[in-house]
Amino acid sequence: MTGDHGFFERVYDAVRAIPRGRVATYGQVAAFVGVPRGARAVGWALRALGGRRSVRVPWHRVVNAAGGISDRPGLSPAVQRQRLRAEGVRFVGGQVDLRRHGVRA
DNA sequence: CTTATGACTTTCA
DNA sequence: CTGAAAGCCATAA
């Protein structure tokens, strides 16, 4: 129990704060943790998860600014798409309607 | 300290 | 709409 809240934990906490059936962009999560321009750093933190189920983080609720799923090594985007669809997220043109499911301030 | 990489974003042609 | 380039942040070597 560390108590040390680093950048990674902040990102995980922000992602955990995303309500079910809704999605947030990397930029939104970055801004939530205090780094509006740290979208790439957010992806870095999520990549560090590496399938760590011990840390329950709804990483599948995080999408890019276009509302689409970014390509990543080792995992197919179809997985995330199916997970989001299972939560009630509607896909249009292979992308998510951020105006409908995008997290709002 | 410098260089390189990456689940990003925005702008220009 | 598609493609290329630069910008920004965190980590590793």
XYZ file of C-alpha atoms in Angstrom, chain A residues 36-104:
69
model
C -4.067 18.959 -20.535
C -1.324 18.161 -23.014
C -0.384 14.809 -21.579
C -2.595 12.639 -23.722
C 0.412 10.588 -24.758
C 1.474 10.189 -21.175
C -1.979 8.815 -20.388
C -1.556 6.210 -23.088
C 1.806 5.457 -21.581
C 0.257 4.828 -18.186
C -2.439 2.601 -19.654
C 0.145 0.700 -21.631
C 1.922 0.070 -18.356
C -1.134 -1.874 -17.217
C -0.216 -4.645 -19.571
C -3.296 -6.660 -18.716
C -2.880 -6.262 -14.953
C -6.283 -7.452 -13.731
C -5.218 -6.910 -10.122
C -5.730 -3.254 -10.807
C -9.286 -2.951 -12.025
C -9.134 -0.150 -14.557
C -11.793 0.287 -17.254
C -9.163 1.149 -19.834
C -11.657 0.190 -22.509
C -13.571 3.369 -21.680
C -10.696 5.462 -22.931
C -10.682 6.373 -26.613
C -8.949 8.910 -28.801
C -10.200 12.397 -29.623
C -11.950 11.105 -32.720
C -13.984 8.701 -30.611
C -12.199 5.771 -32.186
C -10.013 3.028 -30.815
C -6.290 3.452 -31.264
C -4.211 0.588 -32.565
C -2.106 -1.030 -29.958
C 0.306 -3.952 -29.930
C -0.872 -7.301 -28.682
C -4.573 -6.577 -28.532
C -7.229 -6.229 -31.146
C -9.449 -3.127 -31.113
C -12.451 -5.394 -31.533
C -12.111 -6.388 -27.885
C -12.499 -2.847 -26.644
C -15.294 -2.227 -29.096
C -17.226 -5.225 -27.854
C -16.672 -4.243 -24.231
C -17.990 -0.739 -24.847
C -20.912 -2.105 -26.810
C -21.684 -4.394 -23.868
C -21.977 -1.311 -21.682
C -24.475 0.337 -23.951
C -22.124 2.415 -26.065
C -23.357 2.874 -29.594
C -20.801 2.757 -32.398
C -21.283 4.745 -35.553
C -18.925 4.435 -38.470
C -16.517 2.481 -36.312
C -16.386 5.384 -33.903
C -18.174 6.490 -30.778
C -20.392 9.533 -30.666
C -18.571 11.637 -28.109
C -21.531 13.987 -28.059
C -23.629 11.161 -26.693
C -21.262 8.995 -24.681
C -18.376 11.411 -24.297
C -17.854 12.373 -20.696
C -19.099 15.863 -20.019
